[in-house]
Amino acid sequence: MNRFGDMHCSIAQAVGVIGEPWTPLILRDLFLGVRRFDELAEDLGISRNLLTARLERLVAAGVVEKRLYQERPVRYEYHLGEAGREIVPALITLMAWGDKWSTPPGGPPALLRHSCGELFTPVVTCPHCGGEARADTITVLGGPGAAQGPGTMVLAAPGAEGLGIGG
């Protein structure tokens, strides 16, 4: 466990689960259908002990599900759990950022096709008006869990209503 898990902040809590090096790439591979340990290790070029540790942590957090596919010897496949499937929009948004700001030579290595059949670049939008959610269009308010302490000191400070984060 890292110190992010002790912070009273949703971003810090999320980073504590999925922010370790290799973890987003493991989640990417699981989303793409790479399921077996040996395939994950080969595709990522990650050491087996590090992959084991990351998978165990993701399984414990409910992000990944471990499913038996062979009894002798015992072998498992790994699948995104509900929490893992719900992180996919954040992963593809991170991918879009990488495509824009640090594209590999030759252009983006992957394109996204929506179930409607069209290629798209992910955009975070307001579910009420459909407007794009960007640093200059949102205001952060202290929520019911805001408390004085590491990770929420700004949100829990007196007069913290209507913080224009990023403006």
Short mmCIF file of C-alpha atoms in Angstrom, two decimals, residues 1 13 23 38-39 45 91-92 100 105 109 115 139 152:
data_model
loop_
_atom_site.label_atom_id
_atom_site.label_comp_id
_atom_site.label_asym_id
_atom_site.label_seq_id
_atom_site.Cartn_x
_atom_site.Cartn_y
_atom_site.Cartn_z
CA MET A 1 0.00 0.00 0.00
CA GLN A 13 -7.59 6.74 -3.70
CA THR A 23 -1.10 -1.18 -13.88
CA ASP A 38 1.98 -15.79 -19.76
CA GLU A 39 0.40 -13.71 -22.54
CA GLY A 45 7.66 -7.42 -21.22
CA LEU A 91 -8.00 4.82 -19.89
CA ILE A 92 -9.17 5.78 -23.37
CA LYS A 100 -2.32 14.47 -28.79
CA PRO A 105 6.35 7.99 -34.41
CA PRO A 109 -1.06 3.08 -32.38
CA SER A 115 -20.80 0.74 -31.23
CA THR A 139 -15.87 24.53 -11.09
CA THR A 152 -8.55 17.67 0.62
#
